[in-house]
Coordinates of C-alpha atoms in Angstrom, one line a residue:
M657 CA -49.6 -36.2 -12.0
N658 CA -50.9 -36.7 -15.5
R659 CA -50.5 -33.3 -17.1
R660 CA -51.4 -34.4 -20.7
A661 CA -53.8 -32.0 -22.7
S662 CA -55.1 -34.1 -25.4
G663 CA -56.5 -32.4 -28.5
T664 CA -60.3 -33.5 -27.6
A665 CA -59.6 -31.6 -24.1
A666 CA -58.5 -28.8 -25.6
L667 CA -61.5 -28.6 -28.2
L668 CA -64.0 -29.0 -25.4
A669 CA -62.5 -26.4 -23.3
V670 CA -62.6 -23.9 -26.3
A671 CA -66.1 -24.8 -27.0
A672 CA -67.1 -24.5 -23.2
L673 CA -65.4 -20.9 -23.3
T674 CA -67.6 -20.1 -26.5
L675 CA -70.8 -21.1 -24.7
A676 CA -69.8 -19.4 -21.2
G677 CA -71.9 -16.2 -22.1
C678 CA -75.0 -18.4 -22.9
A679 CA -76.2 -18.9 -19.3
G680 CA -79.9 -17.7 -18.6
A681 CA -80.1 -14.0 -18.2
D682 CA -80.9 -14.4 -14.4
G683 CA -77.2 -15.2 -13.7
G684 CA -77.7 -19.2 -13.5
G685 CA -80.1 -21.4 -13.0
G686 CA -82.1 -20.6 -15.7
G687 CA -85.6 -21.2 -17.0
G688 CA -87.4 -18.8 -14.5
E689 CA -90.4 -19.6 -12.0
G690 CA -90.7 -23.4 -11.6
A691 CA -87.9 -24.5 -13.7
P692 CA -85.3 -26.7 -12.0
I693 CA -82.2 -25.3 -9.7
V694 CA -79.0 -26.2 -11.6
V695 CA -76.2 -27.3 -9.1
G696 CA -72.9 -28.9 -10.4
S697 CA -70.1 -30.4 -8.9
V698 CA -66.5 -31.3 -10.5
N699 CA -65.0 -34.5 -9.4
T700 CA -62.1 -37.0 -9.6
I701 CA -64.1 -40.1 -10.5
S702 CA -61.4 -41.9 -12.2
G703 CA -57.5 -41.7 -12.3
P704 CA -54.8 -42.4 -9.6
A705 CA -56.8 -40.9 -6.8
T706 CA -60.4 -41.1 -6.8
F707 CA -63.2 -39.3 -4.7
P708 CA -66.9 -40.6 -6.1
E709 CA -68.3 -40.6 -2.7
A710 CA -69.0 -36.9 -1.7
S711 CA -71.1 -36.1 -5.0
Q712 CA -73.0 -39.4 -4.7
A713 CA -73.6 -38.4 -1.1
A714 CA -74.7 -34.9 -2.2
A715 CA -76.9 -36.2 -5.0
A716 CA -78.7 -38.6 -2.6
V717 CA -79.6 -35.3 -0.3
F718 CA -80.6 -33.5 -3.1
D719 CA -82.9 -36.6 -4.4
A720 CA -84.6 -36.6 -1.2
F721 CA -85.1 -32.8 -1.1
N722 CA -86.8 -33.3 -4.4
E723 CA -89.1 -36.0 -3.4
A724 CA -89.9 -34.0 -0.4
G725 CA -91.2 -31.4 -2.6
G726 CA -88.0 -29.1 -3.3
L727 CA -88.0 -25.3 -2.8
D728 CA -91.8 -24.7 -2.9
G729 CA -92.1 -27.2 -5.9
R730 CA -88.7 -26.4 -7.7
T731 CA -86.2 -29.2 -7.8
I732 CA -82.6 -29.3 -7.7
E733 CA -81.1 -30.6 -11.1
Y734 CA -77.6 -31.9 -9.7
K735 CA -74.8 -32.3 -12.6
T736 CA -71.7 -33.9 -11.8
L737 CA -68.7 -34.7 -14.2
D738 CA -65.4 -36.5 -14.1
D739 CA -62.2 -34.4 -14.4
K740 CA -60.3 -37.6 -14.2
G741 CA -57.4 -35.9 -12.5
D742 CA -56.3 -34.1 -15.5
P743 CA -56.2 -30.3 -15.9
A744 CA -57.5 -30.0 -19.4
T745 CA -60.9 -32.0 -18.4
A746 CA -61.2 -29.9 -15.2
T747 CA -61.1 -26.9 -17.0
A748 CA -63.5 -28.0 -19.5
S749 CA -65.8 -29.4 -17.2
A750 CA -66.1 -26.2 -15.0
R751 CA -67.1 -24.5 -18.2
E752 CA -69.7 -26.6 -19.0
L753 CA -71.7 -26.4 -15.7
V754 CA -71.0 -22.9 -15.1
G755 CA -71.1 -21.2 -18.5
S756 CA -73.2 -24.0 -20.6
D757 CA -75.6 -25.4 -17.9
G758 CA -76.0 -22.0 -15.8
A759 CA -75.3 -23.6 -12.6
V760 CA -76.1 -21.4 -9.6
A761 CA -73.6 -23.0 -7.5
L762 CA -71.2 -25.8 -7.1
V763 CA -71.6 -28.4 -4.3
G764 CA -70.4 -31.6 -2.9
S765 CA -67.1 -31.6 -5.6
A766 CA -64.2 -33.7 -4.7
S767 CA -61.3 -33.3 -7.0
L768 CA -57.7 -33.8 -6.9
I769 CA -56.9 -30.6 -8.8
E770 CA -60.0 -28.6 -9.6
C771 CA -59.9 -26.1 -7.1
E772 CA -56.6 -24.7 -8.1
I773 CA -57.5 -24.8 -11.6
N774 CA -60.8 -23.2 -11.7
A775 CA -60.5 -20.8 -8.9
K776 CA -60.1 -17.8 -11.1
Y777 CA -62.8 -18.9 -13.4
Y778 CA -65.0 -18.9 -10.5
E779 CA -64.5 -15.5 -9.1
Q780 CA -64.7 -14.2 -12.9
E781 CA -68.2 -15.8 -13.0
G782 CA -69.3 -14.8 -9.9
I783 CA -70.2 -18.5 -8.5
L784 CA -69.4 -20.1 -5.3
S785 CA -68.3 -23.5 -4.7
M786 CA -68.9 -25.6 -1.5
P787 CA -66.6 -28.9 -2.2
G788 CA -67.8 -31.8 0.0
I789 CA -63.9 -33.0 0.3
G790 CA -61.5 -30.2 -0.2
V791 CA -58.3 -31.6 -1.7
D792 CA -55.9 -29.3 -3.3
T793 CA -54.7 -26.0 -2.3
G794 CA -56.9 -23.7 -4.1
C795 CA -59.7 -25.2 -2.2
F796 CA -58.5 -23.3 0.8
A797 CA -57.2 -20.3 -0.7
S798 CA -60.2 -19.0 -2.7
D799 CA -62.8 -16.4 -1.7
N800 CA -65.2 -18.7 -3.9
I801 CA -64.6 -21.9 -2.8
S802 CA -65.2 -23.1 1.2
P803 CA -64.8 -26.8 1.4
A804 CA -67.1 -28.8 4.1
N805 CA -64.2 -30.6 5.5
V806 CA -60.7 -30.0 7.4
G807 CA -58.9 -30.6 4.4
P808 CA -55.4 -32.6 4.2
F809 CA -53.4 -29.6 5.3
N810 CA -54.9 -29.1 8.5
D811 CA -55.2 -32.7 8.8
M812 CA -51.6 -33.0 8.4
T813 CA -51.1 -30.4 11.4
L814 CA -53.9 -32.4 13.3
T815 CA -52.2 -35.9 12.9
L816 CA -48.6 -34.6 13.7
Q817 CA -49.8 -32.9 16.7
Y818 CA -51.9 -36.1 18.1
G819 CA -48.7 -38.0 17.7
S820 CA -46.3 -35.8 19.1
E821 CA -48.3 -34.2 22.1
V822 CA -50.8 -36.9 23.2
L823 CA -48.9 -40.1 21.8
G824 CA -45.5 -38.4 23.1
L825 CA -44.0 -39.6 19.9
D826 CA -40.4 -39.0 18.8
D827 CA -38.5 -39.7 15.4
I828 CA -41.8 -38.7 13.5
C829 CA -41.2 -39.0 9.8
I830 CA -43.2 -37.5 7.1
L831 CA -43.6 -39.3 3.6
L832 CA -46.0 -37.0 1.0
E833 CA -47.9 -37.6 -1.9
I834 CA -47.7 -34.7 -4.1
A835 CA -50.5 -33.7 -6.6
G836 CA -50.0 -30.2 -8.4
S837 CA -48.4 -27.3 -6.4
T838 CA -49.6 -28.6 -2.9
R839 CA -46.0 -29.1 -1.7
P840 CA -45.4 -25.7 0.1
T841 CA -49.1 -26.1 1.3
Y842 CA -47.8 -29.4 3.2
Q843 CA -44.9 -27.6 4.4
A844 CA -46.8 -24.7 5.9
A845 CA -49.1 -27.7 7.6
I846 CA -45.9 -29.0 8.8
D847 CA -44.3 -25.7 9.9
K848 CA -47.5 -25.0 11.8
W849 CA -46.9 -28.3 13.8
T850 CA -43.4 -26.9 14.4
E851 CA -44.6 -23.8 15.6
I852 CA -47.3 -25.2 18.0
T853 CA -45.2 -28.0 19.6
G854 CA -41.4 -26.8 19.0
K855 CA -41.1 -30.4 17.3
E856 CA -39.7 -31.1 14.1
P857 CA -39.7 -34.1 11.8
K858 CA -36.5 -36.4 11.5
Y859 CA -37.1 -37.0 7.9
V860 CA -39.2 -35.7 4.9
D861 CA -40.0 -37.6 1.7
D862 CA -41.6 -35.9 -0.8
T863 CA -41.4 -38.3 -3.7
V864 CA -43.9 -40.8 -2.8
P865 CA -46.2 -41.2 -5.7
Y866 CA -50.2 -41.9 -6.1
G867 CA -50.8 -45.4 -6.9
A868 CA -47.7 -47.0 -6.8
S869 CA -47.5 -50.9 -7.6
D870 CA -45.2 -51.4 -4.8
Y871 CA -44.2 -48.8 -1.8
T872 CA -41.5 -50.9 -0.3
P873 CA -38.6 -48.7 -1.3
Y874 CA -40.2 -45.7 0.5
I875 CA -41.0 -48.1 3.4
V876 CA -37.5 -49.4 3.7
K877 CA -35.9 -46.0 3.3
A878 CA -38.0 -44.6 6.4
R879 CA -37.1 -47.2 8.7
D880 CA -33.5 -46.9 7.6
Q881 CA -33.7 -43.2 8.7
G882 CA -34.6 -44.4 12.3
C883 CA -38.4 -43.5 11.8
K884 CA -40.4 -44.6 14.8
A885 CA -43.9 -43.0 13.3
L886 CA -45.0 -42.2 9.9
A887 CA -47.0 -39.4 9.0
I888 CA -48.3 -40.1 5.4
N889 CA -51.2 -38.2 2.9
P890 CA -52.2 -41.1 0.8
V891 CA -55.7 -42.3 -0.5
E892 CA -56.9 -45.7 0.8
P893 CA -55.4 -48.0 -1.8
D894 CA -52.0 -46.5 -1.5
A895 CA -52.0 -46.7 2.5
I896 CA -53.0 -50.3 2.2
G897 CA -50.2 -50.9 0.1
Q898 CA -47.9 -48.9 2.4
V899 CA -48.8 -50.7 5.5
K900 CA -48.3 -54.3 4.0
A901 CA -45.0 -53.2 2.5
A902 CA -44.1 -52.5 6.3
N903 CA -45.6 -56.0 6.9
A904 CA -43.5 -57.5 4.6
Q905 CA -40.5 -56.2 5.9
G906 CA -41.4 -57.1 9.3
W907 CA -41.6 -53.7 10.6
D908 CA -43.9 -54.3 13.5
D909 CA -43.4 -51.5 15.7
V910 CA -44.3 -48.2 13.5
T911 CA -46.8 -46.0 14.5
W912 CA -48.8 -44.7 11.4
L913 CA -50.3 -41.3 11.5
Y914 CA -52.6 -41.0 8.7
L915 CA -55.3 -38.6 7.3
T916 CA -59.1 -39.0 7.0
S917 CA -58.7 -40.3 3.6
V918 CA -57.7 -43.7 4.8
Y919 CA -60.6 -43.9 7.3
S920 CA -63.2 -46.4 5.8
E921 CA -64.3 -50.1 6.8
N922 CA -62.9 -51.3 3.8
F923 CA -59.3 -50.1 4.9
A924 CA -59.9 -51.7 8.4
D925 CA -60.9 -55.0 6.7
A926 CA -57.8 -55.2 4.4
I927 CA -55.5 -54.4 7.4
D928 CA -54.6 -57.4 9.8
N929 CA -51.2 -56.0 11.2
A930 CA -51.3 -52.2 12.1
G931 CA -48.0 -52.3 13.7
A932 CA -48.1 -50.1 16.9
G933 CA -51.4 -48.6 15.5
I934 CA -52.9 -46.6 12.9
Y935 CA -54.2 -43.3 14.1
V936 CA -56.5 -41.0 12.3
P937 CA -58.0 -37.4 13.3
A938 CA -61.4 -38.2 11.2
E939 CA -62.5 -35.0 10.2
F940 CA -66.4 -35.8 10.8
Y941 CA -67.7 -37.6 13.7
P942 CA -66.4 -41.0 13.6
F943 CA -69.1 -43.1 11.6
T944 CA -67.8 -46.4 12.5
D945 CA -69.9 -45.9 16.0
D946 CA -73.5 -46.8 15.6
N947 CA -74.7 -43.5 17.1
E948 CA -77.6 -40.8 16.7
I949 CA -75.2 -38.3 15.4
N950 CA -74.4 -39.9 12.0
A951 CA -78.0 -41.7 12.0
D952 CA -79.7 -39.4 9.0
W953 CA -76.3 -39.6 7.0
R954 CA -76.3 -43.5 7.6
E955 CA -79.8 -44.2 6.6
L956 CA -79.4 -42.2 3.4
M957 CA -76.3 -43.5 2.4
E958 CA -77.2 -47.1 2.9
A959 CA -80.5 -46.8 1.1
N960 CA -78.6 -45.6 -2.0
D961 CA -75.7 -47.9 -1.3
I962 CA -73.1 -45.3 -1.2
P963 CA -69.8 -46.4 0.6
L964 CA -69.7 -45.1 4.5
T965 CA -67.0 -43.1 4.4
S966 CA -65.7 -39.5 5.6
F967 CA -66.0 -38.4 1.7
S968 CA -69.6 -39.4 1.6
Q969 CA -70.0 -37.5 5.1
G970 CA -68.1 -34.4 3.3
G971 CA -70.7 -34.6 0.4
Y972 CA -73.8 -35.1 2.6
L973 CA -73.0 -32.2 4.6
A974 CA -72.0 -29.7 1.7
A975 CA -75.4 -30.5 0.2
T976 CA -77.5 -30.2 3.5
Y977 CA -75.4 -26.6 4.3
F978 CA -76.5 -25.5 0.8
I979 CA -80.2 -26.3 1.1
E980 CA -80.6 -24.8 4.5
V981 CA -79.1 -21.6 2.8
L982 CA -81.4 -21.9 -0.4
K983 CA -84.5 -22.0 1.9
G984 CA -83.5 -18.5 3.4
I985 CA -83.3 -17.0 0.1
D986 CA -86.3 -14.4 -0.6
G987 CA -87.3 -13.9 -4.2
D988 CA -85.6 -15.3 -7.3
I989 CA -83.0 -18.3 -6.9
T990 CA -80.0 -16.9 -9.2
R991 CA -76.4 -17.3 -8.9
E992 CA -76.2 -13.7 -7.6
S993 CA -78.7 -14.4 -5.0
V994 CA -77.5 -17.9 -3.8
S995 CA -73.8 -16.4 -3.8
E996 CA -75.0 -13.4 -1.6
A997 CA -77.1 -15.7 0.8
L998 CA -73.8 -18.0 1.0
K999 CA -71.4 -15.2 1.8
A1000 CA -73.9 -13.8 4.3
M1001 CA -74.8 -17.1 5.9
D1002 CA -75.0 -17.7 9.7
P1003 CA -72.8 -20.3 11.0
I1004 CA -74.4 -23.8 10.8
E1005 CA -73.8 -26.0 13.9
N1006 CA -73.8 -29.7 13.4
P1007 CA -72.8 -32.4 15.7
M1008 CA -71.1 -34.4 12.8
V1009 CA -68.4 -31.8 12.8
G1010 CA -66.2 -29.8 15.4
T1011 CA -66.3 -26.1 13.7
P1012 CA -69.7 -24.6 12.9
Y1013 CA -69.9 -24.0 8.9
A1014 CA -70.0 -20.7 7.4
F1015 CA -68.9 -19.9 3.8
G1016 CA -65.3 -18.9 3.8
T1017 CA -64.3 -20.2 7.5
Q1018 CA -62.2 -23.5 7.8
N1019 CA -62.9 -26.6 10.0
T1020 CA -59.7 -27.0 12.3
A1021 CA -61.0 -30.1 14.4
G1022 CA -60.6 -33.6 13.9
W1023 CA -61.9 -36.9 16.0
P1024 CA -59.0 -39.0 17.1
I1025 CA -59.6 -42.8 16.3
I1026 CA -57.2 -45.9 16.2
L1027 CA -57.0 -49.2 14.2
K1028 CA -55.3 -52.0 16.5
S1029 CA -53.8 -54.9 14.7
G1030 CA -55.9 -57.9 14.8
T1031 CA -59.2 -56.2 15.2
N1032 CA -60.1 -54.8 11.5
A1033 CA -62.0 -52.4 13.4
W1034 CA -61.9 -48.5 14.1
E1035 CA -62.1 -47.4 17.8
Q1036 CA -62.3 -44.0 19.5
V1037 CA -59.5 -42.8 21.5
A1038 CA -60.9 -39.5 22.6
D1039 CA -63.8 -38.2 23.8
D1040 CA -63.8 -34.9 22.2
W1041 CA -62.5 -33.1 19.2
L1042 CA -58.9 -32.5 18.7
R1043 CA -58.1 -28.8 17.7
I1044 CA -55.2 -27.3 16.1
G1045 CA -53.1 -25.8 18.7
E1046 CA -55.4 -26.8 21.5

């Protein structure tokens, strides 16, 4: 992963730190009665692995809320920044939003690295973050951060559990793309599967890179190890490259156990030969079925030309949850009052997810889906949520 810290980014971080004490006296949000409520998000929009749809979806939710009158006439001013997958930029971005802009909360973020980098700063500043898509370890290990999604680590446990216990697969191998310090957390997810099922991976390769131009060496090595199924954690472009590398090698009987990160119509369109099937435990209710559960989300995404993906589902839900909590606050809307309300919120049930959302709890359910060869379309393979350990 790119760990360069350019002089420009370092200067930005120092300048932002200087401004950190300049937020409004009301503890964020600024401007008093009638002023916009400032909400921010830090996202990886450019770089080797990108997640632009989450913040786009959150912005669409906030725009619709503002058009409907906002909170008693107060609008939400939503500010999104791109950390580029770079630690220095992620650091500076958080300090700009929290210190300089005086955000009352962070909502709808989706970053490859920012939770782990900024968790202590958020704790120091007394601000809470509701990522649309939690990616790195810090998103699930901080009392100040609570994503709307299952996350890649529980997702890994779910896909392994489905493969061994529902599909009855043996000789499952695991290929990992590692960002930052996520390796131990992925190991914990694998160990959780072993604890639940008594099964162990046949082979683990944690050297698979993000954004490789050719995944053939990793695929060939896995086949030579006798793998019958591959559990992998890539973003969509990488997964396409991996499947096509197997196709080129004539490996047509491998079962793919992927994460929600590959669940998109674009991925389905790009894959003709899915081997023995590509399985995913979708973190949100499958959007490729036209149904009432996703109707409001779909309508809003299509109206704003936002891709229909699980990432946009996560951003939509994070913003929706936030607005519901915001409406219940009596008195001033400040960083303190927002944080207090989020920590005390009652769980919110939504049919788009298998676990009610409350700040500080973690979703542990996925909906199994499959992409079969020659269909270019995802299909449901279950009539209920798959939950870890059940």
